[in-house]
Structure formats: structure tokens, C-alpha cells
Amino acid sequence: GCEYLYGSVPLPSGTTACVQEAGEVMYFPSKWLHSTCALEPWSVGIGGQGGSPNVYDQGFEQLLSKHDASEAAQKDKMEECGVFKSEKQTPVKEDNITEKDWKWFDGNLNEYYNKLERDEHEKRDPNVITSYAVHRWMGPEKKTLTHYQLVREAIYEHVIRRFPPSAETVAGDGVALRVFDAGCGLGAGLMWFEQHEPSWELVGHTISEDQYNWIVNDLPEHRFTAYLRTYDEPLGDGGIVTFNAIYSIEAAIHSPNLKISLTAWSKALSPGGVIVIVDDFLSVGTSRDDPDVDLFTRAWLANAVHTTTEISH
């Protein structure tokens, strides 16, 4: 909504805008679309779909406005209702793990991705790559396939040494390469490259049993090979056939020790090969102790949060 408000994105035709004051309630008819933009540094809202707001018992005695309650009083009320947790308390989990030490699924990355796959399985179409390319949107068109074209461009630039084709183009006279997907997930990247670079031999590793089962049982017939194993072992059990390129998309950040992972990948590269990482990186000057960084690392199971400078070293 803020993009519309400040003019960075043009308003759709017929748009209506208003400023909602504290304590006011907005009701939208069926099939209406809406977006919001917070105008204050601190704000809170409650929303629901269908029926009357009375159905959703949040435990509020009344709607508090900015004129009759301080920010501290509103926070206290929300904490009482269970929708806000202040920093003055450090809850203790049943297993005596403090909030500071908490991680999704106790840090079990396999179960973390298994759960994501089970929750979203019915929404995926094995014949539509975008339905199982579970990456963040990228670029002005907010695509999840842009990651693959970025990897492709890097491989063309550093390995093949020529300009890459466009994202829609299938390489007709492609160079035969061996390419490894470190953390291949549901196989979307492998499938995309197989369709766009048919001369490449593709191998991928995933640590998620449910993701691996999707690749083996649900995806259409394919030539690439996927294994259920850590990406720290790109050559498998003592293999000697190396790769011309190794890429990792939103997976390197899960490495328990990125130095070990990068060393293993480097040893698996052929001379002149390249490692391409598309991931979240720590901004230079940002502390790892920053509350937002801490929350991200625990919620995303991000064991390897580094700056690009640290990785290059």
C-alpha cells in the first residue's frame, strides 16, 4: 500500500483511498481488494474474513484510541490478550529452552522443509515450474524464476565465456556441462535448466525426504538426478567426476558451517568452474545481534548469515 501512497506504483483505475483513524473499523464487500500503509512508527490492526467482527473474540474490552490510552497501555492490553509479547519477559518452553534459543522445529531442517511441502503439496502442479519454485520474488516483475536466469548468466560469463541467451530461449547449440544444485529443494531449478539447457548434465541434493519424494514420484519424467543427502557431499561416495558449475539458491544460508560447505564445493569443481550463490546476505555494518537479524536466523533456520565480503574471503 505504501508504494501506491507515495507514488512509486500507479494506482489502479477506480481506486478509493482513505485514512483510518484509531478505533475505526473498515468493512470491505466480497471480492474487493485492499492494501494498507502504516502512517505511524507504531501501529496495530485486527482483521478477519467473513461474518461479523464480533465472531472473533480477542478479549478486548473496548477499542482503544490514541486519545484515551498510551502506547504502553495498549501494549499491556495486547499482551494480556496474548497477541503481543514484551521484551521484559523471557518465556521458558516446556523443555527449558528460552525464547532466545528457540528455533523452528528445534533446528531440524529436514522436518522444517517436510512440513512446508506437506502444507503446500495440493497447491503444486508438477507441470508448472512456478508452482514449486519456492523462492522469494525477485525483480520488478516479482518472478521466482529470475534466480535461474541469474545463475545461467553467471555460468555463461565465467565458464562458457559468451553472452547468455534470454530467459525464454532454449539453447540450441549448448555446451555440455556438469552442473550441481546444492540444495535443490523440489527440483524446480533442475527442471528449468533441463528444459532450457538440454545439453547440461544436472545433479541435485536435498535433505528433505518429502521434497525428494516429490521429485521422484510427482515430477514428470526427467533426465536430471536428485539425491537425498547433504550438499556438503557433492561428489557423493568418493566420486571423482567433478562439476563445471555449482549453484545454491536460498540454501547456503542453512549451512551449519559455510566455510566447510564452500570448501567441499570448491573441491568438486573442474578447473575454470564457478560457484554461484543466490541468497540472503548480511548488510555490511549490520550487527548479528540486531533483533531483526536474530529473529530471521531463528525463524528461517539461517545458520550462515554472512556479508558478501566475508564469503569472498
Short mmCIF file of C-alpha atoms in Angstrom, two decimals:
data_model
loop_
_atom_site.label_atom_id
_atom_site.label_comp_id
_atom_site.label_asym_id
_atom_site.label_seq_id
_atom_site.Cartn_x
_atom_site.Cartn_y
_atom_site.Cartn_z
CA GLY A 1 0.00 0.00 0.00
CA CYS A 2 2.85 2.43 0.70
CA GLU A 3 4.01 2.16 -2.93
CA TYR A 4 0.62 3.49 -4.01
CA LEU A 5 0.58 6.18 -1.34
CA TYR A 6 3.97 7.62 -2.21
CA GLY A 7 3.51 7.30 -5.96
CA SER A 8 6.16 4.69 -6.76
CA VAL A 9 3.42 2.45 -8.23
CA PRO A 10 0.46 3.91 -10.16
CA LEU A 11 -2.98 3.47 -8.57
CA PRO A 12 -5.30 1.01 -10.31
CA SER A 13 -8.27 2.58 -12.07
CA GLY A 14 -11.22 3.27 -9.75
CA THR A 15 -9.16 3.17 -6.56
CA THR A 16 -10.59 4.78 -3.43
CA ALA A 17 -8.31 5.90 -0.61
CA CYS A 18 -8.86 7.00 2.98
CA VAL A 19 -7.05 7.48 6.28
CA GLN A 20 -8.29 5.14 9.01
CA GLU A 21 -8.12 6.67 12.48
CA ALA A 22 -7.54 4.73 15.70
CA GLY A 23 -10.69 2.87 16.77
CA GLU A 24 -12.31 2.96 13.33
CA VAL A 25 -13.45 -0.23 11.60
CA MET A 26 -13.30 -0.83 7.84
CA TYR A 27 -15.61 -3.31 6.12
CA PHE A 28 -14.93 -4.50 2.56
CA PRO A 29 -17.60 -6.22 0.44
CA SER A 30 -16.94 -9.64 -1.05
CA LYS A 31 -14.24 -9.82 -3.75
CA TRP A 32 -12.89 -6.33 -3.01
CA LEU A 33 -9.12 -5.94 -2.91
CA HIS A 34 -7.36 -3.63 -0.46
CA SER A 35 -3.87 -2.64 0.61
CA THR A 36 -2.61 -0.73 3.64
CA CYS A 37 0.23 1.56 4.63
CA ALA A 38 1.11 2.37 8.25
CA LEU A 39 1.43 6.13 8.75
CA GLU A 40 2.81 5.94 12.29
CA PRO A 41 6.04 4.33 13.56
CA TRP A 42 3.92 2.07 15.81
CA SER A 43 0.51 0.69 14.88
CA VAL A 44 -1.63 -2.41 15.30
CA GLY A 45 -4.67 -3.73 13.48
CA ILE A 46 -7.03 -6.68 13.74
CA GLY A 47 -8.61 -8.23 10.64
CA GLY A 48 -10.72 -11.17 9.62
CA GLN A 49 -12.59 -12.62 6.67
CA GLY A 50 -16.31 -13.36 6.63
CA GLY A 51 -19.06 -12.65 9.12
CA SER A 52 -19.10 -10.10 11.89
CA PRO A 53 -16.08 -8.82 13.87
CA ASN A 54 -18.00 -9.99 16.98
CA VAL A 55 -17.23 -13.56 15.95
CA TYR A 56 -13.53 -13.05 16.62
CA ASP A 57 -13.19 -12.88 20.40
CA GLN A 58 -9.85 -11.21 21.04
CA GLY A 59 -10.58 -10.40 24.66
CA PHE A 60 -10.59 -6.63 24.18
CA GLU A 61 -12.94 -4.79 26.50
CA GLN A 62 -13.16 -1.91 24.03
CA LEU A 63 -11.33 -0.39 21.10
CA LEU A 64 -8.74 1.97 22.48
CA SER A 65 -8.00 5.14 20.58
CA LYS A 66 -4.75 7.09 20.60
CA HIS A 67 -6.53 9.78 22.64
CA ASP A 68 -7.51 7.70 25.68
CA ALA A 69 -4.61 5.26 26.07
CA SER A 70 -0.85 5.49 25.85
CA GLU A 71 1.21 3.22 23.64
CA ALA A 72 2.42 1.40 26.76
CA ALA A 73 -1.17 0.84 27.94
CA GLN A 74 -2.18 -0.56 24.54
CA LYS A 75 0.82 -2.90 24.53
CA ASP A 76 -0.08 -4.08 28.03
CA LYS A 77 -3.64 -4.82 26.91
CA MET A 78 -2.46 -6.73 23.84
CA GLU A 79 -0.03 -8.74 25.96
CA GLU A 80 -2.89 -9.61 28.29
CA CYS A 81 -4.88 -10.85 25.28
CA GLY A 82 -1.96 -12.93 24.03
CA VAL A 83 -1.33 -11.03 20.78
CA PHE A 84 1.84 -9.26 21.91
CA LYS A 85 4.90 -10.35 23.86
CA SER A 86 7.04 -7.74 25.57
CA GLU A 87 10.80 -7.88 25.91
CA LYS A 88 10.55 -7.67 29.68
CA GLN A 89 9.55 -11.33 29.88
CA THR A 90 11.59 -14.34 28.79
CA PRO A 91 9.19 -17.26 28.41
CA VAL A 92 10.51 -20.70 29.10
CA LYS A 93 9.49 -23.58 26.84
CA GLU A 94 8.40 -26.93 28.21
CA ASP A 95 11.87 -28.31 27.56
CA ASN A 96 13.50 -25.35 29.35
CA ILE A 97 14.62 -23.77 26.07
CA THR A 98 14.44 -19.99 26.39
CA GLU A 99 12.95 -17.70 23.76
CA LYS A 100 16.47 -16.63 22.79
CA ASP A 101 17.43 -20.23 22.00
CA TRP A 102 14.19 -21.17 20.26
CA LYS A 103 14.21 -22.26 16.61
CA TRP A 104 11.54 -23.68 14.33
CA PHE A 105 11.41 -27.47 14.66
CA ASP A 106 14.36 -27.24 17.09
CA GLY A 107 16.60 -26.56 14.12
CA ASN A 108 15.65 -29.77 12.27
CA LEU A 109 15.94 -28.58 8.67
CA ASN A 110 14.62 -31.85 7.25
CA GLU A 111 11.36 -31.59 9.19
CA TYR A 112 11.16 -27.84 8.52
CA TYR A 113 11.01 -28.43 4.76
CA ASN A 114 8.97 -31.60 5.11
CA LYS A 115 6.27 -29.56 6.86
CA LEU A 116 6.36 -26.86 4.17
CA GLU A 117 5.94 -29.47 1.46
CA ARG A 118 3.07 -31.24 3.23
CA ASP A 119 1.25 -27.95 3.82
CA GLU A 120 1.56 -26.79 0.21
CA HIS A 121 1.53 -30.10 -1.66
CA GLU A 122 -2.01 -29.87 -3.00
CA LYS A 123 -1.34 -26.39 -4.42
CA ARG A 124 1.53 -27.54 -6.63
CA ASP A 125 1.27 -28.58 -10.26
CA PRO A 126 4.15 -30.83 -11.38
CA ASN A 127 3.77 -29.44 -14.91
CA VAL A 128 4.09 -25.79 -13.84
CA ILE A 129 7.54 -24.93 -12.50
CA THR A 130 6.41 -21.70 -10.86
CA SER A 131 4.09 -23.69 -8.59
CA TYR A 132 7.02 -25.44 -6.93
CA ALA A 133 9.80 -22.86 -7.38
CA VAL A 134 9.59 -21.86 -3.73
CA HIS A 135 11.85 -18.81 -3.82
CA ARG A 136 11.30 -15.21 -2.90
CA TRP A 137 10.00 -12.94 -5.63
CA MET A 138 12.78 -11.15 -7.46
CA GLY A 139 12.93 -8.20 -9.85
CA PRO A 140 10.31 -5.64 -10.87
CA GLU A 141 8.08 -8.40 -12.26
CA LYS A 142 8.29 -10.33 -8.97
CA LYS A 143 9.21 -13.66 -10.52
CA THR A 144 10.53 -16.77 -8.81
CA LEU A 145 12.27 -17.97 -11.97
CA THR A 146 14.61 -14.96 -12.21
CA HIS A 147 17.02 -16.81 -9.92
CA TYR A 148 17.66 -19.45 -12.59
CA GLN A 149 18.41 -16.92 -15.31
CA LEU A 150 20.89 -15.17 -12.97
CA VAL A 151 22.67 -18.49 -12.41
CA ARG A 152 22.60 -19.17 -16.14
CA GLU A 153 24.12 -15.77 -16.90
CA ALA A 154 26.93 -16.37 -14.40
CA ILE A 155 27.73 -19.77 -15.92
CA TYR A 156 27.79 -18.34 -19.43
CA GLU A 157 30.00 -15.44 -18.36
CA HIS A 158 32.56 -17.35 -16.28
CA VAL A 159 32.54 -20.86 -17.77
CA ILE A 160 31.23 -20.78 -21.35
CA ARG A 161 32.64 -17.27 -21.95
CA ARG A 162 29.92 -15.88 -24.13
CA PHE A 163 26.70 -13.90 -23.83
CA PRO A 164 23.81 -15.91 -22.36
CA PRO A 165 20.53 -16.42 -24.21
CA SER A 166 17.38 -14.73 -22.95
CA ALA A 167 15.34 -16.35 -20.19
CA GLU A 168 12.80 -17.75 -22.66
CA THR A 169 15.37 -19.16 -25.10
CA VAL A 170 16.30 -22.84 -25.21
CA ALA A 171 19.98 -23.29 -26.04
CA GLY A 172 20.10 -24.98 -29.45
CA ASP A 173 23.87 -25.43 -29.61
CA GLY A 174 24.52 -25.70 -25.90
CA VAL A 175 27.87 -26.59 -24.40
CA ALA A 176 27.90 -29.88 -22.50
CA LEU A 177 28.44 -29.10 -18.81
CA ARG A 178 28.02 -30.88 -15.48
CA VAL A 179 26.08 -28.70 -13.04
CA PHE A 180 25.31 -29.32 -9.37
CA ASP A 181 22.33 -27.83 -7.48
CA ALA A 182 23.37 -27.51 -3.82
CA GLY A 183 20.03 -27.66 -2.02
CA CYS A 184 17.75 -28.49 -4.95
CA GLY A 185 14.51 -28.44 -2.93
CA LEU A 186 11.60 -29.65 -5.06
CA GLY A 187 13.71 -29.75 -8.22
CA ALA A 188 12.37 -26.58 -9.85
CA GLY A 189 15.83 -25.30 -10.77
CA LEU A 190 16.91 -28.66 -12.16
CA MET A 191 13.74 -28.90 -14.25
CA TRP A 192 14.14 -25.32 -15.55
CA PHE A 193 17.74 -25.91 -16.60
CA GLU A 194 16.87 -29.25 -18.18
CA GLN A 195 14.28 -27.51 -20.34
CA HIS A 196 16.49 -24.52 -21.23
CA GLU A 197 19.91 -26.20 -21.38
CA PRO A 198 19.26 -29.74 -22.64
CA SER A 199 22.97 -30.45 -23.10
CA TRP A 200 23.76 -30.00 -19.40
CA GLU A 201 24.08 -32.98 -17.07
CA LEU A 202 22.30 -31.96 -13.85
CA VAL A 203 22.62 -33.32 -10.31
CA GLY A 204 20.99 -32.03 -7.13
CA HIS A 205 20.94 -32.80 -3.41
CA THR A 206 18.15 -32.15 -0.90
CA ILE A 207 18.00 -33.04 2.79
CA SER A 208 14.18 -33.13 2.85
CA GLU A 209 12.54 -36.53 2.49
CA ASP A 210 9.25 -35.02 1.35
CA GLN A 211 10.95 -32.84 -1.25
CA TYR A 212 12.87 -35.84 -2.53
CA ASN A 213 9.68 -37.90 -2.77
CA TRP A 214 8.06 -35.08 -4.78
CA ILE A 215 10.94 -35.17 -7.27
CA VAL A 216 10.84 -38.96 -7.60
CA ASN A 217 7.09 -39.58 -7.51
CA ASP A 218 5.36 -36.40 -8.71
CA LEU A 219 7.52 -34.64 -11.27
CA PRO A 220 7.18 -35.54 -14.96
CA GLU A 221 9.81 -37.78 -16.49
CA HIS A 222 13.18 -36.06 -16.38
CA ARG A 223 16.86 -36.71 -17.06
CA PHE A 224 18.40 -34.96 -14.06
CA THR A 225 19.38 -36.90 -10.94
CA ALA A 226 18.45 -35.94 -7.37
CA TYR A 227 19.80 -37.47 -4.17
CA LEU A 228 18.61 -37.35 -0.57
CA ARG A 229 21.84 -36.21 1.07
CA THR A 230 23.71 -33.18 2.35
CA TYR A 231 25.02 -30.71 -0.21
CA ASP A 232 28.37 -30.82 1.61
CA GLU A 233 28.97 -34.06 -0.32
CA PRO A 234 28.57 -33.00 -3.97
CA LEU A 235 30.68 -35.91 -5.19
CA GLY A 236 28.68 -38.47 -3.25
CA ASP A 237 30.53 -41.52 -2.00
CA GLY A 238 34.04 -40.85 -3.21
CA GLY A 239 33.09 -39.75 -6.73
CA ILE A 240 35.76 -38.28 -8.99
CA VAL A 241 33.67 -36.71 -11.78
CA THR A 242 33.64 -33.00 -10.96
CA PHE A 243 31.29 -30.18 -11.95
CA ASN A 244 31.72 -27.18 -14.22
CA ALA A 245 29.33 -25.16 -12.08
CA ILE A 246 27.76 -25.41 -8.63
CA TYR A 247 24.86 -23.17 -7.67
CA SER A 248 22.91 -22.73 -4.45
CA ILE A 249 19.64 -20.79 -4.31
CA GLU A 250 18.40 -19.80 -0.83
CA ALA A 251 20.07 -22.89 0.61
CA ALA A 252 23.64 -21.93 1.52
CA ILE A 253 22.25 -19.87 4.38
CA HIS A 254 21.19 -23.10 6.11
CA SER A 255 24.74 -24.47 6.20
CA PRO A 256 25.94 -25.27 9.74
CA ASN A 257 29.38 -24.13 8.61
CA LEU A 258 29.54 -22.29 5.29
CA LYS A 259 33.33 -22.48 5.18
CA ILE A 260 33.11 -26.28 5.18
CA SER A 261 30.38 -26.18 2.51
CA LEU A 262 32.34 -23.82 0.25
CA THR A 263 35.47 -25.94 0.66
CA ALA A 264 33.56 -29.08 -0.36
CA TRP A 265 32.05 -27.30 -3.37
CA SER A 266 35.42 -25.91 -4.43
CA LYS A 267 36.99 -29.37 -4.33
CA ALA A 268 34.17 -30.64 -6.55
CA LEU A 269 34.78 -28.00 -9.25
CA SER A 270 36.51 -28.68 -12.53
CA PRO A 271 39.29 -26.24 -13.49
CA GLY A 272 37.70 -22.96 -14.56
CA GLY A 273 34.46 -23.82 -12.78
CA VAL A 274 32.25 -21.39 -10.88
CA ILE A 275 30.17 -21.35 -7.68
CA VAL A 276 27.02 -19.19 -7.81
CA ILE A 277 25.12 -18.30 -4.64
CA VAL A 278 21.72 -16.56 -4.67
CA ASP A 279 20.72 -15.98 -1.06
CA ASP A 280 20.12 -13.57 1.82
CA PHE A 281 23.26 -11.76 2.97
CA LEU A 282 24.00 -9.60 5.96
CA SER A 283 24.43 -5.92 5.11
CA VAL A 284 27.87 -4.55 5.91
CA GLY A 285 27.70 -2.73 9.23
CA THR A 286 24.65 -4.63 10.50
CA SER A 287 25.20 -6.44 13.77
CA ARG A 288 24.32 -10.11 14.06
CA ASP A 289 22.89 -9.20 17.46
CA ASP A 290 20.30 -6.94 15.85
CA PRO A 291 16.83 -8.18 17.00
CA ASP A 292 15.56 -8.39 13.42
CA VAL A 293 18.59 -10.41 12.33
CA ASP A 294 18.20 -12.68 15.34
CA LEU A 295 14.52 -13.29 14.58
CA PHE A 296 15.32 -14.01 10.93
CA THR A 297 18.05 -16.51 11.75
CA ARG A 298 15.84 -18.45 14.18
CA ALA A 299 12.68 -18.42 12.07
CA TRP A 300 14.44 -19.25 8.80
CA LEU A 301 16.94 -21.67 10.36
CA ALA A 302 19.66 -19.47 8.90
CA ASN A 303 22.90 -20.84 10.33
CA ALA A 304 25.19 -18.99 7.90
CA VAL A 305 24.35 -15.28 7.89
CA HIS A 306 27.37 -13.55 6.33
CA THR A 307 28.20 -10.46 4.31
CA THR A 308 29.31 -10.96 0.73
CA THR A 309 32.73 -9.68 1.77
CA GLU A 310 33.08 -12.42 4.39
CA ILE A 311 32.08 -15.07 1.86
CA SER A 312 34.58 -13.81 -0.70
CA HIS A 313 37.35 -14.08 1.91
#
